[in-house]
């Protein structure tokens, strides 16, 4: 069964950093993790979905939303099919549920078909 | 950047109602649009890709239409499990994407 399993909730103080993991498993034989882009999306309390960035496992291509590009680093460990989102200089407005999601390998109009369960990151002094 | 504007932001409806949500793009995006359903405490669920393609397992009461700059999501015969927030997503600049601000469908 294909799934994305995220790490647990985090509580951080303003100015700190947080690193959330997302492990991919169960992908069908012949369709590997490297066939897809993996994205990070967050939802702050009472707000909508906000796309944060994307990483391509094969080659490590990354791209970030302008709003967080100075503070966000996406990485991956190909051996363990695990993706990481590290957000630094945390502010109270970074309090949100963070999701990883699988996207298609190319421009196709197809959406994100597989999502992690979400990780709550709380930023408070 | 391509902006998406959904309308309405909130919608009150009853079970059995036909519900229509509109998503407008600031510039043409062909059919590179997806729709999601999101419930509190859950991951978003992909309903429709390429503007009108229903994902496997999604009930046929959901349908999508449109191209270019105007798109609609229609729920024909709202069911109790359909009360949720719905988002459109543009994939024209993929792998860079953006979501609309969401439409919350509430019980009337």
Short mmCIF file of C-alpha atoms in Angstrom, two decimals:
data_model
loop_
_atom_site.label_atom_id
_atom_site.label_comp_id
_atom_site.label_asym_id
_atom_site.label_seq_id
_atom_site.Cartn_x
_atom_site.Cartn_y
_atom_site.Cartn_z
CA UNK A 1 0.00 0.00 0.00
CA UNK A 2 1.46 3.31 -1.07
CA UNK A 3 1.79 5.76 1.76
CA UNK A 4 3.63 8.80 3.02
CA UNK A 5 4.32 8.67 6.74
CA UNK A 6 5.28 11.90 8.47
CA UNK A 7 7.07 12.50 11.74
CA UNK A 8 5.26 13.59 14.87
CA UNK A 9 4.13 16.94 16.21
CA UNK A 10 6.68 19.57 17.16
CA UNK A 11 6.64 22.49 19.56
CA UNK A 12 9.21 25.18 18.93
CA UNK A 13 10.11 28.63 20.19
CA UNK A 14 10.30 31.64 17.90
CA UNK A 15 13.62 31.80 16.11
CA UNK A 16 14.21 28.06 16.27
CA UNK A 17 14.22 25.59 13.38
CA UNK A 18 12.08 22.54 12.74
CA UNK A 19 12.73 19.52 10.56
CA UNK A 20 9.81 17.32 9.49
CA UNK A 21 10.27 14.00 7.73
CA UNK A 22 8.10 12.20 5.21
CA UNK A 23 8.85 8.54 4.40
CA UNK A 24 7.51 7.05 1.18
CA UNK A 25 6.70 3.36 1.06
CA UNK A 26 4.72 0.73 -0.81
CA UNK A 27 5.27 2.11 -4.25
CA UNK A 28 4.52 -0.41 -6.99
CA UNK A 29 7.45 -2.33 -8.43
CA UNK A 30 8.79 -0.42 -11.41
CA UNK A 31 7.26 2.83 -10.24
CA UNK A 32 9.81 4.19 -7.87
CA UNK A 33 9.94 7.19 -5.67
CA UNK A 34 12.16 8.91 -8.23
CA UNK A 35 9.29 8.99 -10.73
CA UNK A 36 7.55 11.74 -8.83
CA UNK A 37 7.93 15.24 -7.47
CA UNK A 38 7.29 15.58 -3.75
CA UNK A 39 5.69 18.72 -2.41
CA UNK A 40 5.14 20.37 0.95
CA UNK A 41 1.89 22.15 1.76
CA UNK A 42 0.79 23.77 5.01
CA UNK A 43 -2.42 24.97 6.59
CA UNK A 44 -2.31 27.54 9.36
CA UNK A 45 -5.24 27.72 11.80
CA UNK A 46 -8.29 29.17 10.07
CA UNK A 47 -6.39 29.56 6.78
CA UNK A 48 -6.31 27.77 3.46
CA UNK A 49 -3.78 25.46 1.88
CA UNK A 50 -0.44 27.08 1.11
CA UNK A 51 2.09 25.46 -1.23
CA UNK A 52 5.58 25.77 0.18
CA UNK A 53 7.95 23.97 -2.13
CA UNK A 54 8.88 20.92 -4.16
CA UNK A 55 11.75 18.46 -4.49
CA UNK A 56 12.53 15.97 -7.21
CA UNK A 57 14.21 12.93 -5.63
CA UNK A 58 16.30 12.16 -8.70
CA UNK A 59 18.83 14.95 -9.00
CA UNK A 60 17.58 16.88 -6.01
CA UNK A 61 15.86 19.71 -7.92
CA UNK A 62 14.09 22.06 -5.53
CA UNK A 63 11.89 25.12 -5.84
CA UNK A 64 10.36 27.20 -3.07
CA UNK A 65 7.45 29.57 -2.65
CA UNK A 66 8.62 33.15 -2.52
CA UNK A 67 7.11 33.68 0.92
CA UNK A 68 9.38 31.10 2.60
CA UNK A 69 12.27 30.72 0.17
CA UNK A 70 14.77 32.37 2.51
CA UNK A 71 13.96 30.01 5.38
CA UNK A 72 13.01 26.69 3.77
CA UNK A 73 15.26 23.81 2.79
CA UNK A 74 13.94 20.60 1.24
CA UNK A 75 16.16 17.55 1.14
CA UNK A 76 15.82 13.86 0.48
CA UNK A 77 17.53 10.59 1.33
CA UNK A 78 17.17 8.38 -1.74
CA UNK A 79 18.33 5.26 0.10
CA UNK A 80 15.50 5.43 2.61
CA UNK A 81 12.93 7.22 0.37
CA UNK A 82 12.60 9.87 3.06
CA UNK A 83 12.02 13.55 2.41
CA UNK A 84 12.74 16.37 4.82
CA UNK A 85 11.38 19.87 5.25
CA UNK A 86 13.45 22.22 7.40
CA UNK A 87 12.05 25.64 8.23
CA UNK A 88 14.28 28.06 10.11
CA UNK A 89 13.80 31.33 11.98
CA UNK A 90 10.35 30.19 13.03
CA UNK A 91 7.65 32.77 13.72
CA UNK A 92 4.27 32.38 15.40
CA UNK A 93 2.62 32.56 11.97
CA UNK A 94 4.47 29.35 10.99
CA UNK A 95 2.17 27.46 13.37
CA UNK A 96 0.40 25.10 11.02
CA UNK A 97 -0.19 21.55 9.92
CA UNK A 98 2.47 20.60 7.39
CA UNK A 99 1.72 17.99 4.72
CA UNK A 100 3.96 16.21 2.25
CA UNK A 101 2.30 15.15 -0.98
CA UNK A 102 3.17 13.27 -4.16
CA UNK A 103 2.79 15.07 -7.45
CA UNK A 104 3.14 13.92 -11.05
CA UNK A 105 6.56 13.74 -12.75
CA UNK A 106 5.72 16.35 -15.38
CA UNK A 107 3.26 19.04 -16.41
CA UNK A 108 0.05 17.11 -16.95
CA UNK A 109 -2.76 18.73 -15.03
CA UNK A 110 -2.76 15.83 -12.59
CA UNK A 111 -2.99 16.78 -8.94
CA UNK A 112 -1.38 15.49 -5.77
CA UNK A 113 -2.71 11.96 -5.42
CA UNK A 114 -0.99 10.80 -2.24
CA UNK A 115 -0.63 12.77 0.99
CA UNK A 116 1.03 12.31 4.33
CA UNK A 117 -1.10 12.43 7.45
CA UNK A 118 0.15 15.88 8.41
CA UNK A 119 2.48 17.15 11.14
CA UNK A 120 1.44 19.89 13.54
CA UNK A 121 4.16 22.44 14.18
CA UNK A 122 3.40 24.87 16.98
CA UNK A 123 5.54 27.97 17.46
CA UNK A 124 5.12 29.68 20.80
CA UNK A 125 7.24 31.42 23.37
CA UNK B 1 2.38 34.46 -10.64
CA UNK B 2 -0.97 33.00 -11.55
CA UNK B 3 -3.62 33.77 -8.95
CA UNK B 4 -6.72 31.68 -8.33
CA UNK B 5 -9.92 33.20 -6.96
CA UNK B 6 -12.66 30.92 -5.70
CA UNK B 7 -16.26 31.95 -5.20
CA UNK B 8 -18.07 31.83 -2.96
CA UNK B 9 -15.78 31.60 0.08
CA UNK B 10 -18.63 30.15 2.15
CA UNK B 11 -21.69 28.27 1.02
CA UNK B 12 -24.62 27.05 3.09
CA UNK B 13 -26.47 24.10 1.62
CA UNK B 14 -28.73 21.20 2.49
CA UNK B 15 -28.44 17.51 1.78
CA UNK B 16 -29.64 16.88 -1.75
CA UNK B 17 -28.78 20.35 -3.04
CA UNK B 18 -26.81 20.96 -6.22
CA UNK B 19 -23.71 22.96 -5.34
CA UNK B 20 -21.46 24.86 -7.73
CA UNK B 21 -18.08 26.36 -6.86
CA UNK B 22 -16.21 28.61 -9.28
CA UNK B 23 -12.46 29.04 -9.65
CA UNK B 24 -11.06 31.85 -11.78
CA UNK B 25 -7.43 32.08 -12.86
CA UNK B 26 -5.68 35.40 -13.42
CA UNK B 27 -4.43 34.10 -16.77
CA UNK B 28 -5.16 31.14 -18.98
CA UNK B 29 -4.07 27.76 -17.65
CA UNK B 30 -5.63 25.46 -20.22
CA UNK B 31 -6.97 22.45 -18.35
CA UNK B 32 -4.18 22.37 -15.78
CA UNK B 33 -6.47 22.51 -12.77
CA UNK B 34 -7.27 20.13 -9.94
CA UNK B 35 -9.91 20.11 -7.20
CA UNK B 36 -9.52 18.85 -3.63
CA UNK B 37 -11.80 18.15 -0.70
CA UNK B 38 -10.39 18.88 2.75
CA UNK B 39 -11.88 17.93 6.11
CA UNK B 40 -10.47 19.01 9.51
CA UNK B 41 -7.79 16.70 10.83
CA UNK B 42 -7.45 14.88 7.52
CA UNK B 43 -5.19 15.17 4.50
CA UNK B 44 -6.70 16.83 1.44
CA UNK B 45 -8.27 14.42 -1.02
CA UNK B 46 -7.81 14.76 -4.77
CA UNK B 47 -11.19 14.76 -6.49
CA UNK B 48 -10.58 15.95 -10.02
CA UNK B 49 -7.51 16.41 -12.26
CA UNK B 50 -7.11 18.15 -15.62
CA UNK B 51 -10.24 20.19 -14.90
CA UNK B 52 -12.75 17.39 -15.43
CA UNK B 53 -11.13 13.95 -14.90
CA UNK B 54 -12.71 12.26 -11.89
CA UNK B 55 -10.19 10.40 -9.75
CA UNK B 56 -10.74 6.72 -9.09
CA UNK B 57 -13.15 6.10 -6.25
CA UNK B 58 -14.64 9.60 -6.25
CA UNK B 59 -18.44 9.52 -6.45
CA UNK B 60 -19.98 10.51 -9.76
CA UNK B 61 -21.99 13.30 -8.11
CA UNK B 62 -18.76 15.30 -8.31
CA UNK B 63 -17.95 16.85 -11.68
CA UNK B 64 -15.59 19.47 -13.01
CA UNK B 65 -15.69 21.67 -16.07
CA UNK B 66 -14.03 24.64 -17.67
CA UNK B 67 -10.77 25.61 -19.31
CA UNK B 68 -8.65 28.69 -19.73
CA UNK B 69 -9.53 31.01 -16.88
CA UNK B 70 -12.87 29.80 -15.52
CA UNK B 71 -13.58 26.46 -13.91
CA UNK B 72 -16.39 24.94 -11.88
CA UNK B 73 -16.78 22.10 -9.42
CA UNK B 74 -20.33 20.80 -9.16
CA UNK B 75 -21.75 18.45 -6.55
CA UNK B 76 -25.06 17.05 -7.79
CA UNK B 77 -27.01 15.91 -4.78
CA UNK B 78 -24.99 16.96 -1.74
CA UNK B 79 -24.43 14.16 0.78
CA UNK B 80 -23.70 14.50 4.52
CA UNK B 81 -20.08 13.47 3.97
CA UNK B 82 -19.59 16.27 1.43
CA UNK B 83 -19.60 19.08 4.00
CA UNK B 84 -15.98 20.18 3.82
CA UNK B 85 -13.72 22.82 2.34
CA UNK B 86 -12.92 22.63 -1.38
CA UNK B 87 -9.82 23.98 -3.07
CA UNK B 88 -8.82 24.45 -6.67
CA UNK B 89 -5.15 24.18 -7.64
CA UNK B 90 -3.40 25.44 -10.75
CA UNK B 91 -0.72 23.20 -12.25
CA UNK B 92 0.12 25.30 -15.31
CA UNK B 93 3.52 26.25 -13.90
CA UNK B 94 4.24 22.76 -12.56
CA UNK B 95 6.16 21.81 -10.48
CA UNK B 96 5.30 25.22 -9.04
CA UNK B 97 1.63 25.21 -8.06
CA UNK B 98 -0.86 27.39 -6.21
CA UNK B 99 -4.16 26.86 -4.45
CA UNK B 100 -7.30 28.93 -4.41
CA UNK B 101 -8.35 30.35 -1.05
CA UNK B 102 -10.95 27.65 -0.50
CA UNK B 103 -14.73 27.33 -0.34
CA UNK B 104 -16.28 26.02 2.86
CA UNK B 105 -19.52 24.12 2.33
CA UNK B 106 -21.57 24.27 5.51
CA UNK B 107 -24.87 22.82 6.66
CA UNK B 108 -27.77 25.18 6.06
#
